Short mmCIF file of C-alpha atoms and ligand atoms in Angstrom, two decimals:
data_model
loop_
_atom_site.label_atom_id
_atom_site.label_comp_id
_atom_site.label_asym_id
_atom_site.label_seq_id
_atom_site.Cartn_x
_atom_site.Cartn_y
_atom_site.Cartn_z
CA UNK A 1 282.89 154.60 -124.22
CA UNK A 2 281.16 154.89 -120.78
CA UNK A 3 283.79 154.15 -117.71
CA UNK A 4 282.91 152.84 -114.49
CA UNK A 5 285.70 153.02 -112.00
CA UNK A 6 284.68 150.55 -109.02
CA UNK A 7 286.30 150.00 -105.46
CA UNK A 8 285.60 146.63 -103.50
CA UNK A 9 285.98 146.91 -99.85
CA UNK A 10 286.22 143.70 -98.32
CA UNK A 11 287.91 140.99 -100.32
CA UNK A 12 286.59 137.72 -98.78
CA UNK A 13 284.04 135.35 -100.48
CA UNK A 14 282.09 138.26 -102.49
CA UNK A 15 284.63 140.59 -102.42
CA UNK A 16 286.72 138.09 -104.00
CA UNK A 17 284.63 136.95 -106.55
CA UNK A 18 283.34 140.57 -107.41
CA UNK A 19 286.71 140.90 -108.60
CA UNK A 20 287.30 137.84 -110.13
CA UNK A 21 283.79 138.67 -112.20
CA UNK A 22 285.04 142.36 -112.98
CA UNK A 23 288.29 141.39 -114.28
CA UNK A 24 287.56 138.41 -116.23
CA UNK A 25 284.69 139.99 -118.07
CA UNK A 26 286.11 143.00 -118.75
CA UNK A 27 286.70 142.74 -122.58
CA UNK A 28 282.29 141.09 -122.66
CA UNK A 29 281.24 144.65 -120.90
CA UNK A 30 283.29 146.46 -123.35
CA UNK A 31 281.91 144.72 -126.38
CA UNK A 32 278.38 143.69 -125.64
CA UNK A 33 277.52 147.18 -123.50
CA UNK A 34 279.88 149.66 -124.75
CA UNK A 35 281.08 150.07 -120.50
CA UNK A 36 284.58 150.08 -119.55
CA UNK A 37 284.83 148.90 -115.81
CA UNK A 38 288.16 148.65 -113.87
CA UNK A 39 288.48 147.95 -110.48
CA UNK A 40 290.28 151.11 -108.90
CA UNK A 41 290.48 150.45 -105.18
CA UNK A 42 290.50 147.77 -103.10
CA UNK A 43 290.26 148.25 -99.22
CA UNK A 44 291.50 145.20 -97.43
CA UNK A 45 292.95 144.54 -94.14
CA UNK A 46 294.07 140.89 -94.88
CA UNK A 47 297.58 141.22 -96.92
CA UNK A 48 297.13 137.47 -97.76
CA UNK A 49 293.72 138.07 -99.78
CA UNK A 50 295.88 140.39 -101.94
CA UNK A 51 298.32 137.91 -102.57
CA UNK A 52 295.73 134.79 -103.43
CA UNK A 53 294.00 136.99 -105.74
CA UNK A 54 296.92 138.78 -107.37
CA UNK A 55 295.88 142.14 -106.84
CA UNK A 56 298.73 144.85 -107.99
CA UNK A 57 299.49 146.64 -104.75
CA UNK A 58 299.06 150.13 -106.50
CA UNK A 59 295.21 150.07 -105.92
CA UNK A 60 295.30 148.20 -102.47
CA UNK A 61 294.37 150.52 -99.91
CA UNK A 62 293.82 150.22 -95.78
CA UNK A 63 292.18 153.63 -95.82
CA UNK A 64 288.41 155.03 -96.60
CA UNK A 65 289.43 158.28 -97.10
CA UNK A 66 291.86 156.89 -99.85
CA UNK A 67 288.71 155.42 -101.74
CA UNK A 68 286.32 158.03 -101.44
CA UNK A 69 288.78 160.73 -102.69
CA UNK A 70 289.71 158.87 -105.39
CA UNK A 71 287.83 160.58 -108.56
CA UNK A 72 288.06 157.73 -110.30
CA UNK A 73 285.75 155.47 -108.33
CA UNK A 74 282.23 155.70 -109.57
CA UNK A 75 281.03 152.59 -107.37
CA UNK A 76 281.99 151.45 -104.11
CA UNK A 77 281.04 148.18 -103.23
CA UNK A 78 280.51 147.23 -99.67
CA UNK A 79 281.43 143.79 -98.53
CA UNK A 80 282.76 143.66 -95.38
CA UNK A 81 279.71 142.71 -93.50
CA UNK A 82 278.19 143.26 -90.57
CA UNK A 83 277.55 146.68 -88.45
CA UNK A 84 280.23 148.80 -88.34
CA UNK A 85 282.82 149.94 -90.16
CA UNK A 86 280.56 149.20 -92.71
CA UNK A 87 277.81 151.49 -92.54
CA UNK A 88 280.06 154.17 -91.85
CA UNK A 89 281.97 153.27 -94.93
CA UNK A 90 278.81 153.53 -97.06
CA UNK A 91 277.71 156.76 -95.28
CA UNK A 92 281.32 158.21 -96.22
CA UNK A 93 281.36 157.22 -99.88
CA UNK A 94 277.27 158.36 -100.24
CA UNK A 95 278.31 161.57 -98.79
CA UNK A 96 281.18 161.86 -101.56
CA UNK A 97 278.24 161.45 -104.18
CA UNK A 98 279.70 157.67 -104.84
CA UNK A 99 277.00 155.26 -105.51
CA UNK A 100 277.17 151.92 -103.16
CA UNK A 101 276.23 148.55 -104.01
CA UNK A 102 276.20 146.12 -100.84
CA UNK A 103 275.24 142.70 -99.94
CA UNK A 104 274.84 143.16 -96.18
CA UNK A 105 271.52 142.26 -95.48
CA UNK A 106 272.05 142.54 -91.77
CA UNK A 107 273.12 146.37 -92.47
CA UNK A 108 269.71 147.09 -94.05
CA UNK A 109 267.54 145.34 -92.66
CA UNK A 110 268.43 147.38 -89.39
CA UNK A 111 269.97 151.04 -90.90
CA UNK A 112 268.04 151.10 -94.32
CA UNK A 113 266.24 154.80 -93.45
CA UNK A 114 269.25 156.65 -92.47
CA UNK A 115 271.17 154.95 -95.05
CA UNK A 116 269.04 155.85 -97.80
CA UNK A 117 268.01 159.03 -96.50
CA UNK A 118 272.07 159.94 -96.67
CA UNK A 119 272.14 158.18 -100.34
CA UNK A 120 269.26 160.31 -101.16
CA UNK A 121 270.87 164.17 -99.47
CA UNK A 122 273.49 163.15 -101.82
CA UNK A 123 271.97 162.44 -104.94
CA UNK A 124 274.01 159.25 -104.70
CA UNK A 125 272.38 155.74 -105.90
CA UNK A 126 272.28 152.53 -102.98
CA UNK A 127 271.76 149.50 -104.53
CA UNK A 128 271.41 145.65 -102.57
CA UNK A 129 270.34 143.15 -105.09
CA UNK A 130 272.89 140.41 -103.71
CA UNK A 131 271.67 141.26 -100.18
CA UNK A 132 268.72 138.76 -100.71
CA UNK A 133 268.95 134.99 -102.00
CA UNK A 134 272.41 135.65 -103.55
CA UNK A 135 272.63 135.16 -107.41
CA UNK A 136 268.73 135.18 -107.73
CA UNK A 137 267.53 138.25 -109.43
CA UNK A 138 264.63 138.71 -106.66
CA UNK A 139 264.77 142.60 -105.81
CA UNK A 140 264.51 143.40 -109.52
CA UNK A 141 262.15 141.14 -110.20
CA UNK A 142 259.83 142.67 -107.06
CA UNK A 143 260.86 146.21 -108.17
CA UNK A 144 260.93 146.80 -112.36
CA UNK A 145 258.95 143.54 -113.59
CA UNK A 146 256.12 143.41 -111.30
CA UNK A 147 254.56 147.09 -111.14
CA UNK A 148 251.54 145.81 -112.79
CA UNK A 149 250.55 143.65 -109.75
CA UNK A 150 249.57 144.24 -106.28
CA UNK A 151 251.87 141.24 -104.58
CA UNK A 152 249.40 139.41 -102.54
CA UNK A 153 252.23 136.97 -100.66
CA UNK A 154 256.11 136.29 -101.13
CA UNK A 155 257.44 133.00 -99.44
CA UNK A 156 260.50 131.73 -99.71
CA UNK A 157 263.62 129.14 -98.81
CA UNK A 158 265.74 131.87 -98.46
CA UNK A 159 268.50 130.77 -96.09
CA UNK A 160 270.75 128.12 -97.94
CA UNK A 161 272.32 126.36 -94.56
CA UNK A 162 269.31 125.93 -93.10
CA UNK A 163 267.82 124.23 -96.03
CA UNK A 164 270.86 121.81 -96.12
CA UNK A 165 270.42 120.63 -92.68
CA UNK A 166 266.07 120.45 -93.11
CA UNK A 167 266.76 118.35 -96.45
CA UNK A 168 269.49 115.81 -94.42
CA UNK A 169 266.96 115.01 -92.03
CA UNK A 170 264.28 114.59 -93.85
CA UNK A 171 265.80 112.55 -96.91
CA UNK A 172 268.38 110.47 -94.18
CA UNK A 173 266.46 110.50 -90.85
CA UNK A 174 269.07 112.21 -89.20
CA UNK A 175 268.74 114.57 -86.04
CA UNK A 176 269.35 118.29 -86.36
CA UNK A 177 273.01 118.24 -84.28
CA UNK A 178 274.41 115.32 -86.03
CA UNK A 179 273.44 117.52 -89.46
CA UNK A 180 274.74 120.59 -88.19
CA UNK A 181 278.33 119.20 -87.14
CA UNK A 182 278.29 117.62 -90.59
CA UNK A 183 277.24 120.75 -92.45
CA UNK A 184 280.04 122.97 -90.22
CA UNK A 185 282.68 120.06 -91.88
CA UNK A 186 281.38 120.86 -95.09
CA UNK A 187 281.84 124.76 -94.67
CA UNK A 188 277.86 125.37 -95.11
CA UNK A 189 277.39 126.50 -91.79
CA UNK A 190 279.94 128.87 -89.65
CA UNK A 191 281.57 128.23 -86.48
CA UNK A 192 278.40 129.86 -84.78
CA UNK A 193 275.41 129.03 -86.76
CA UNK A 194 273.21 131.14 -84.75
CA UNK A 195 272.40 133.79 -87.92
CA UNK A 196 271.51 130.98 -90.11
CA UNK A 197 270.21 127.98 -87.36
CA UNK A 198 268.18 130.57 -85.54
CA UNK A 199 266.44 132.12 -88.00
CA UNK A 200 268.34 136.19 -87.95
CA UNK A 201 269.61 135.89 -91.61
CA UNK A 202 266.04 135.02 -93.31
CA UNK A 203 264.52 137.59 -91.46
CA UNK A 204 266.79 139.88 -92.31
CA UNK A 205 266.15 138.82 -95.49
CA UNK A 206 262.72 138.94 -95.49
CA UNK A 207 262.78 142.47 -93.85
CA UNK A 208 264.07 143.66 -96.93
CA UNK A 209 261.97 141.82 -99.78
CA UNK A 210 258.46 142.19 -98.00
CA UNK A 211 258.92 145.92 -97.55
CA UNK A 212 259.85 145.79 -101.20
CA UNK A 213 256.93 143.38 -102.20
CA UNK A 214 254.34 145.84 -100.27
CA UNK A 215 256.00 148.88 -100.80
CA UNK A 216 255.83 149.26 -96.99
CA UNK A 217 258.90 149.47 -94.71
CA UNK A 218 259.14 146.56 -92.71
CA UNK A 219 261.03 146.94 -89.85
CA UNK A 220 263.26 144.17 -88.95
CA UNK A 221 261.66 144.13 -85.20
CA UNK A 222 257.93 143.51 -86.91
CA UNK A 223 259.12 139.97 -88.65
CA UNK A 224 258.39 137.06 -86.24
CA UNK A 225 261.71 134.71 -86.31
CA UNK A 226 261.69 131.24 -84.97
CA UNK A 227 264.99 128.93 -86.07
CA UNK A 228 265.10 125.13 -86.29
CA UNK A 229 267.43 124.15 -83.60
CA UNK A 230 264.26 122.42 -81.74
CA UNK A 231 262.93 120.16 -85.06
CA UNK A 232 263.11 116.42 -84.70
CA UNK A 233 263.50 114.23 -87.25
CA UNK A 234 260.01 112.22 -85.72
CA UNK A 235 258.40 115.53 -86.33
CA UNK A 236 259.64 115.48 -90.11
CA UNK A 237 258.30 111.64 -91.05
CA UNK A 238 254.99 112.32 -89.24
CA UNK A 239 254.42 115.37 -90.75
CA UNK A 240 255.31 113.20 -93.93
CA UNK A 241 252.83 110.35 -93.34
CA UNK A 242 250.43 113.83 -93.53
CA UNK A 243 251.67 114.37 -97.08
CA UNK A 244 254.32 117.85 -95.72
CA UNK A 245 257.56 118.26 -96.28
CA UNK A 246 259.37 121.14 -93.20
CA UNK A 247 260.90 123.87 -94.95
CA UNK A 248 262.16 126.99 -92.85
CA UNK A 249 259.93 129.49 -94.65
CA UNK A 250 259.69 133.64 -94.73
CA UNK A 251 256.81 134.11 -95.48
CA UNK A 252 255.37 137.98 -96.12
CA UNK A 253 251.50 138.46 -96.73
CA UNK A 254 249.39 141.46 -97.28
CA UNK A 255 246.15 141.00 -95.52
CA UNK A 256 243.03 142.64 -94.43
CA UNK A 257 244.42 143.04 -90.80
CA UNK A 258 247.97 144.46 -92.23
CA UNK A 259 251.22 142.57 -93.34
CA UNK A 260 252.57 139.64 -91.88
CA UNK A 261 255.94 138.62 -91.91
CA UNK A 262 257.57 135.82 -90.52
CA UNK A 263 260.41 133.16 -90.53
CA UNK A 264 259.55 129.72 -88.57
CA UNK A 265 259.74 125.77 -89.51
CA UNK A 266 256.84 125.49 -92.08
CA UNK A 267 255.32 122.35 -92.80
CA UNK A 268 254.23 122.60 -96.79
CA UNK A 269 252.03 120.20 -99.09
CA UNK A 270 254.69 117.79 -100.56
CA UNK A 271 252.93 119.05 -103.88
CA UNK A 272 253.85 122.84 -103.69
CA UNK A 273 257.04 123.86 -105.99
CA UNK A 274 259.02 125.13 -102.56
CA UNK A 275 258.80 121.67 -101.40
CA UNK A 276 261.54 120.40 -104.17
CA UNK A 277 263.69 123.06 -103.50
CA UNK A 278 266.57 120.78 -101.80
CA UNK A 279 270.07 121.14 -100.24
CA UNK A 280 271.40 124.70 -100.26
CA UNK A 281 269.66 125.92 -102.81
CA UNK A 282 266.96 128.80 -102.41
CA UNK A 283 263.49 129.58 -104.30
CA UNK A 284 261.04 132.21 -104.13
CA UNK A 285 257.98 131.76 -104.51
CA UNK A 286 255.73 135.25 -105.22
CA UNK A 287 251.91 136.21 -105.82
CA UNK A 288 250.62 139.00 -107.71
CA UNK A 289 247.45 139.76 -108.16
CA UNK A 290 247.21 140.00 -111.96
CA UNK A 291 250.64 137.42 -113.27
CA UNK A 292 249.44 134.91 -110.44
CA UNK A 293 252.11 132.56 -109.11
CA UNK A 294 256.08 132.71 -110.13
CA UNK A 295 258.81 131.18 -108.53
CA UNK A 296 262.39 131.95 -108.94
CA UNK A 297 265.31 129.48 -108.06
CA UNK A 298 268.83 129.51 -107.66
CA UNK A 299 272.15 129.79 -105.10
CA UNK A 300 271.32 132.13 -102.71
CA UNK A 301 275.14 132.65 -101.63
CA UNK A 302 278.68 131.15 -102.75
CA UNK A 303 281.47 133.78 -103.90
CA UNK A 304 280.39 133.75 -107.45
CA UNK A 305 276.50 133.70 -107.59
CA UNK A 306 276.48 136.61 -105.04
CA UNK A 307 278.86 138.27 -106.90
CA UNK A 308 277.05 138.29 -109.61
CA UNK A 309 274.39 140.14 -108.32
CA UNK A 310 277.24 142.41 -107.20
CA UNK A 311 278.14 143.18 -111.13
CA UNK A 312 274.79 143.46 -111.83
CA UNK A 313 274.18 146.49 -109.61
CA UNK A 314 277.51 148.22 -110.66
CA UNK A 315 276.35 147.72 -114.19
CA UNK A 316 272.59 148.64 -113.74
CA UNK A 317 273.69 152.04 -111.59
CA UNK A 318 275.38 152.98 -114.01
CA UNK A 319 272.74 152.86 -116.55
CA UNK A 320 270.06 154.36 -114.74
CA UNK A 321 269.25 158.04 -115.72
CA UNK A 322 267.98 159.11 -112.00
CA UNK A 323 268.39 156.77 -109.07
CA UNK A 324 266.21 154.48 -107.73
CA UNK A 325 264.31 154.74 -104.35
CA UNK A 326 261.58 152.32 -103.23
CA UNK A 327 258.51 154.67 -103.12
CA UNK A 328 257.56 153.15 -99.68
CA UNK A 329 254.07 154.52 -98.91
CA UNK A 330 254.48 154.24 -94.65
CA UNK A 331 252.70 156.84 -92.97
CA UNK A 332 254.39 159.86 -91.48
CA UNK A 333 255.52 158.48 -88.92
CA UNK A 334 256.91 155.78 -91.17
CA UNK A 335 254.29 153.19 -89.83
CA UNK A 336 252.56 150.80 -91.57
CA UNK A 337 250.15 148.10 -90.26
CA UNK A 338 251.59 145.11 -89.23
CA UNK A 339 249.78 142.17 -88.09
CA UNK A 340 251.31 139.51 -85.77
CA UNK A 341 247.87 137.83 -85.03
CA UNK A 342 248.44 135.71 -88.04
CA UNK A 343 245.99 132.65 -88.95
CA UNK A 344 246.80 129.17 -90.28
CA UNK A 345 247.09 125.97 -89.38
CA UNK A 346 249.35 124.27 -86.76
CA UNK A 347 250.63 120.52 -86.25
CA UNK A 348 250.97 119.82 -82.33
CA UNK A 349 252.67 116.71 -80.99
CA UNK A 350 252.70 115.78 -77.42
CA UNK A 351 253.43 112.90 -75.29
CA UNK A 352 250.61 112.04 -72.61
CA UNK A 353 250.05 109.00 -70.17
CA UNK A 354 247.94 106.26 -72.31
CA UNK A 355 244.81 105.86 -70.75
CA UNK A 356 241.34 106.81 -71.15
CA UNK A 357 240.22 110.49 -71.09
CA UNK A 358 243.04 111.94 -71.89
CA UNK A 359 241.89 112.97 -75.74
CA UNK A 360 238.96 114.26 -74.14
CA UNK A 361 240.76 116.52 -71.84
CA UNK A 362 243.25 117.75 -75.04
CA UNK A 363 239.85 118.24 -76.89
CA UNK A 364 238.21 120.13 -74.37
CA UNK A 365 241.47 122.42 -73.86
CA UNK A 366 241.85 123.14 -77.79
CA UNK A 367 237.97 123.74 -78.05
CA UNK A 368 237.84 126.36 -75.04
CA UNK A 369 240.28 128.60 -77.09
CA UNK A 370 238.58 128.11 -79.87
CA UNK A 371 241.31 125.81 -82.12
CA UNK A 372 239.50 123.44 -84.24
CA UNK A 373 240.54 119.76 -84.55
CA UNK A 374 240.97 118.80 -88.04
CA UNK A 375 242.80 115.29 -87.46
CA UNK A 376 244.12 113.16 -84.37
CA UNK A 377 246.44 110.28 -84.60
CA UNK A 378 248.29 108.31 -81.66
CA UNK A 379 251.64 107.41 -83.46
CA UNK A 380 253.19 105.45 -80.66
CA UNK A 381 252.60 103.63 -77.24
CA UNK A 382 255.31 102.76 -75.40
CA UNK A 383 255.70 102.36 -71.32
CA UNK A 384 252.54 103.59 -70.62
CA UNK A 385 252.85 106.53 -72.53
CA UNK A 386 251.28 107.70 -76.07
CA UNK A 387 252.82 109.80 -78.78
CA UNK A 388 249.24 112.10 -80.42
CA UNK A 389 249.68 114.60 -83.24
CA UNK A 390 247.25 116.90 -83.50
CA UNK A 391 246.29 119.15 -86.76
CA UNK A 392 244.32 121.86 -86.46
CA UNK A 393 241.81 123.53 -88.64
CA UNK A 394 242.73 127.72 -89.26
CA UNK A 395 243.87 129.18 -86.35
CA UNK A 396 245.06 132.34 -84.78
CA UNK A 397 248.54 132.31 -83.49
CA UNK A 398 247.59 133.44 -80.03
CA UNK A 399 244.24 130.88 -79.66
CA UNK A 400 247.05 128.61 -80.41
CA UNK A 401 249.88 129.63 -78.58
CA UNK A 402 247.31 129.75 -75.48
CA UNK A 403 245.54 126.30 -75.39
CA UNK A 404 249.48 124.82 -76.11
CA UNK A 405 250.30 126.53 -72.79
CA UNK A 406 247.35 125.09 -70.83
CA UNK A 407 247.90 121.71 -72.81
CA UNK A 408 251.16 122.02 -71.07
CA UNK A 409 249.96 122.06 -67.27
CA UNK A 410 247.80 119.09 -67.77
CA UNK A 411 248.70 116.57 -65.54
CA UNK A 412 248.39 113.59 -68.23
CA UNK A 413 250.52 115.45 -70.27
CA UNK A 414 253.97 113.84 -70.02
CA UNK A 415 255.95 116.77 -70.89
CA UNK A 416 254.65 120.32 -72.25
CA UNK A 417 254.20 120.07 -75.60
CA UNK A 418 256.57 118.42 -77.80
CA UNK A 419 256.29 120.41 -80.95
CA UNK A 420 254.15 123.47 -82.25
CA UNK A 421 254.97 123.29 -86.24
CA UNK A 422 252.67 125.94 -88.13
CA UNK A 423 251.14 124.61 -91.98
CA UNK A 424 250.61 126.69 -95.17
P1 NDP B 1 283.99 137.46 -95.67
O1 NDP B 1 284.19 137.37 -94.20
O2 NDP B 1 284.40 136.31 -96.51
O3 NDP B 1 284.68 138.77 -96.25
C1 NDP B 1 284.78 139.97 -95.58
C2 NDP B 1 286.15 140.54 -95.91
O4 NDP B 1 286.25 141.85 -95.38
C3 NDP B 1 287.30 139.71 -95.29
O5 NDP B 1 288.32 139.53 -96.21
C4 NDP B 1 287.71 140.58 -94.12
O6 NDP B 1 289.07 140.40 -93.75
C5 NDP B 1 287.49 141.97 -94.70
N1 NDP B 1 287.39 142.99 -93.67
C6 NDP B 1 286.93 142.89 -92.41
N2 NDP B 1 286.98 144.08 -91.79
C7 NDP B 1 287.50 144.94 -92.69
C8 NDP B 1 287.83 146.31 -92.64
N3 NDP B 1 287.63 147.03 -91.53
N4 NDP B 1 288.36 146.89 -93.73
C9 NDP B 1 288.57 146.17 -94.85
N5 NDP B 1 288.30 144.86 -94.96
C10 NDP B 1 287.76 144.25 -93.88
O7 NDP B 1 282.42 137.77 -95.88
P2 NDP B 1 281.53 137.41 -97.14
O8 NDP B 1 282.22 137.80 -98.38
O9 NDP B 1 281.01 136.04 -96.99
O10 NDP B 1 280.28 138.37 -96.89
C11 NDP B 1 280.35 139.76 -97.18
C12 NDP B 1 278.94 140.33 -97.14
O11 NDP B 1 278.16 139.68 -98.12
C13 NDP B 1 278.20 140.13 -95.81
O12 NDP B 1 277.41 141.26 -95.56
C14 NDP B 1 277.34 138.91 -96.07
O13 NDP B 1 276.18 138.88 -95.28
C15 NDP B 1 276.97 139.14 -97.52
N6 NDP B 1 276.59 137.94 -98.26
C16 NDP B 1 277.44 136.88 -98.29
C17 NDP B 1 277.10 135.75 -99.00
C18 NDP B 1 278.02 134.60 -99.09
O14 NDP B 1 277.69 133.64 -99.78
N7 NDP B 1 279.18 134.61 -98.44
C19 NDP B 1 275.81 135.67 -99.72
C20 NDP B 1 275.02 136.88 -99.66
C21 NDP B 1 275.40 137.96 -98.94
P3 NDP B 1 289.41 139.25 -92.65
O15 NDP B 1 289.35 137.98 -93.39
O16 NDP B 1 290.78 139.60 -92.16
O17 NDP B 1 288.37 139.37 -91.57
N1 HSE B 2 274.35 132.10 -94.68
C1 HSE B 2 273.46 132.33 -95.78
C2 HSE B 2 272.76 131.04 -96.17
C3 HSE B 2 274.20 132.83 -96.99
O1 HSE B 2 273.03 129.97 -95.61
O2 HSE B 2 271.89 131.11 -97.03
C4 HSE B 2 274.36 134.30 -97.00
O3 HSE B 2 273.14 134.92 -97.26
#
């Protein structure tokens, strides 16, 4: 019978229901895979985890050097979070030859080289399915069921508390802060929901699956990140009366001027399958060139979805007869080409005085830089002042980003521009 000895540090949410999952299924692994796995260390600093969970004291442990000596741990699974003592946690148990399975997408996104470069100096396997949209399988899928494709694009609703507070406003016509309290109450969104609110966890996120997707590293600096803090639920029913629903969407693209990647309020066809993804769920939503479209779906965090991603890494390391290492394809230098000129098409709302000439002037300022009109309405006139929403035809980003700037210093315009919401 094959043995895998694992040690958890970190027993919080995963943590917790890694070990819940281990223990509970113990007698299933040893039937249906022939794989006897027992928990051999735990490394907490909270004594009042170990109580809730039961834990006999005998494999409780405040001390790294404890777990990594231990020659019965096979696996040590990282979930602490964040920076530090993390990574130097997973350095320490790679450097004892001990493979490492982690969810801490913030960890890889910014130390994945020098991680993996000590994983591979040590022969020892790193493994981060649950790092990315939680319980979905979306880093296997991208890595051992899609080797027959180039991936064209991967977009996806890949930050659960973001999606909560996007589908409150848009189903209740409710503003962003009155969601946001109401989502903290409900123990979606932390204390500070600046990872989530501001966009840091899906690019994180994204980091990590486009540089799988195009076999390029993507560095976490190279993904463009705008949050939702600044959406407004008038921005949601116009872009509704338009036939869009807002999602906050990463999107990652291979294309002929290099790979995009980016994480900013999206405004998509009410049609599209990401549109129906509501509440906390997640969905990705991937294009290869020969299988087309898929899309997977699921919890993309919670104790015991992300756990089991956790047990499926454990299990899958242990199966594997060399380990795996993204065969990233970077130059020397480790560059690839990254593009942040990106193209599509933008949804602009701004309040100016209402009187005549002033379409001309926002006409005249959108065609000097080149942005083509595809649609203007004036929503609302109130006190001698207009509401217009704009949509453009396919744009660059910086034509844009310009003629919004000078749309901002025109004197009929009431304010600078409202809202600059970009459309797939
Ligand atoms: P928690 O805060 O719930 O758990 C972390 C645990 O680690 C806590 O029990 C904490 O104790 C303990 N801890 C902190 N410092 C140390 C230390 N130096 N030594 C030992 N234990 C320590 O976090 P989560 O379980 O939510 O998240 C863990 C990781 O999983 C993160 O990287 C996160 O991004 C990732 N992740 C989480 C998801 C989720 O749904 N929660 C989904 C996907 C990924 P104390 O309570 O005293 O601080
Ligand atoms: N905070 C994340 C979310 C879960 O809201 O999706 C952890 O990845």
């Amino acid at each position: 019978m094959k043995k895998i000895g694992v040690a958890i540090l970190g027993l919080g949410t995963v943590g917790g229901g890694t070990y819940k999952i281990l223990t509970s299924k113990k007698e299933k692994f040893i039937n249906t895979f022939g794989t006897d796995v027992t928990v051999e260390n735990v490394l907490e600093i909270n004594d009042a985890r170990i109580k809730q969970l039961n834990i006999d004291q005998s494999i409780v442990t405040k001390n790294i050097a404890e777990v990594v000596s231990n020659p019965a741990v096979d696996v040590v699974v990282e979930v602490i979070g964040g920076i530090e003592p993390a990574k130097t946690f997973i350095e320490t148990a790679l450097k004892h030859g001990k493979t490492v399975v982690s969810a801490n997408k913030e960890l890889i996104a910014k130390y994945w080289h020098e991680i993996e470069a000590v994983a591979k100096a040590n022969d020892a396997g790193f493994y981060f399915e649950a790092s990315c949209v939680g319980g979905v399988p979306v880093i296997r899928t991208l890595t051992e069921s899609m080797q027959g494709n180039d991936i064209l694009s991967i977009k996806g609703i890949i930050n659960g508390t973001t999606n909560y507070i996007l589908t409150k406003m848009s189903d209740e016509g409710l503003e962003f802060n009155d969601v946001l309290k109401d989502a903290q109450q409900k123990g979606y969104a932390e204390a500070d929901p600046t990872a989530d609110v501001d966009g840091f966890d899906a690019a994180y996120k994204l980091s990590i699956l486009s540089s799988l997707a195009f076999n390029v590293k993507v560095p976490i600096e190279k993904v463009y990140r705008e949050g939702i803090r600044n959406i407004s639920k008038k921005d949601i029913e116009y872009g509704k009366e338009f036939g869009y629903e807002l999602k906050l969407l990463a999107i990652g693209k291979r294309g002929e001027n290099g790979i995009e990647a980016r994480v900013h309020p999206t405004f998509i066809k009410q049609s599209h399958p990401l549109a129906s993804v509501k509440e906390s769920f997640n969905a990705v939503f991937i294009t290869g060139d020969n299988v087309d479209d898929i899309m997977l779906y699921g919890k993309g965090a919670g104790d015991m979805p992300t756990a089991s991603a956790i047990v499926s890494d454990i299990l899958y390391s242990s199966g594997v007869a060399e380990h795996y290492y993204v065969p990233f394809v970077n130059d020397k230098n480790g560059n690839g080409v990254f593009n942040k000129d990106f193209s599509c098409k933008y949804y602009i709302r701004l309040t100016v005085k209402d009187k005549s000439g002033v379409l001309a002037q926002i006409a005249g300022v959108l065609g000097d830089n080149n942005v083509s009109i595809y649609q203007v309405i004036q929503k609302e006139s109130l006190d001698g002042k207009a509401v217009i929403v704009v949509m453009t035809h396919t744009t660059f980003e910086t034509a844009v980003k310009k003629a919004v700037e000078q749309l901002g210093g025109l004197k009929d315009v009431v304010e600078k521009v409202n809202a600059l919401i970009r459309v797939e």
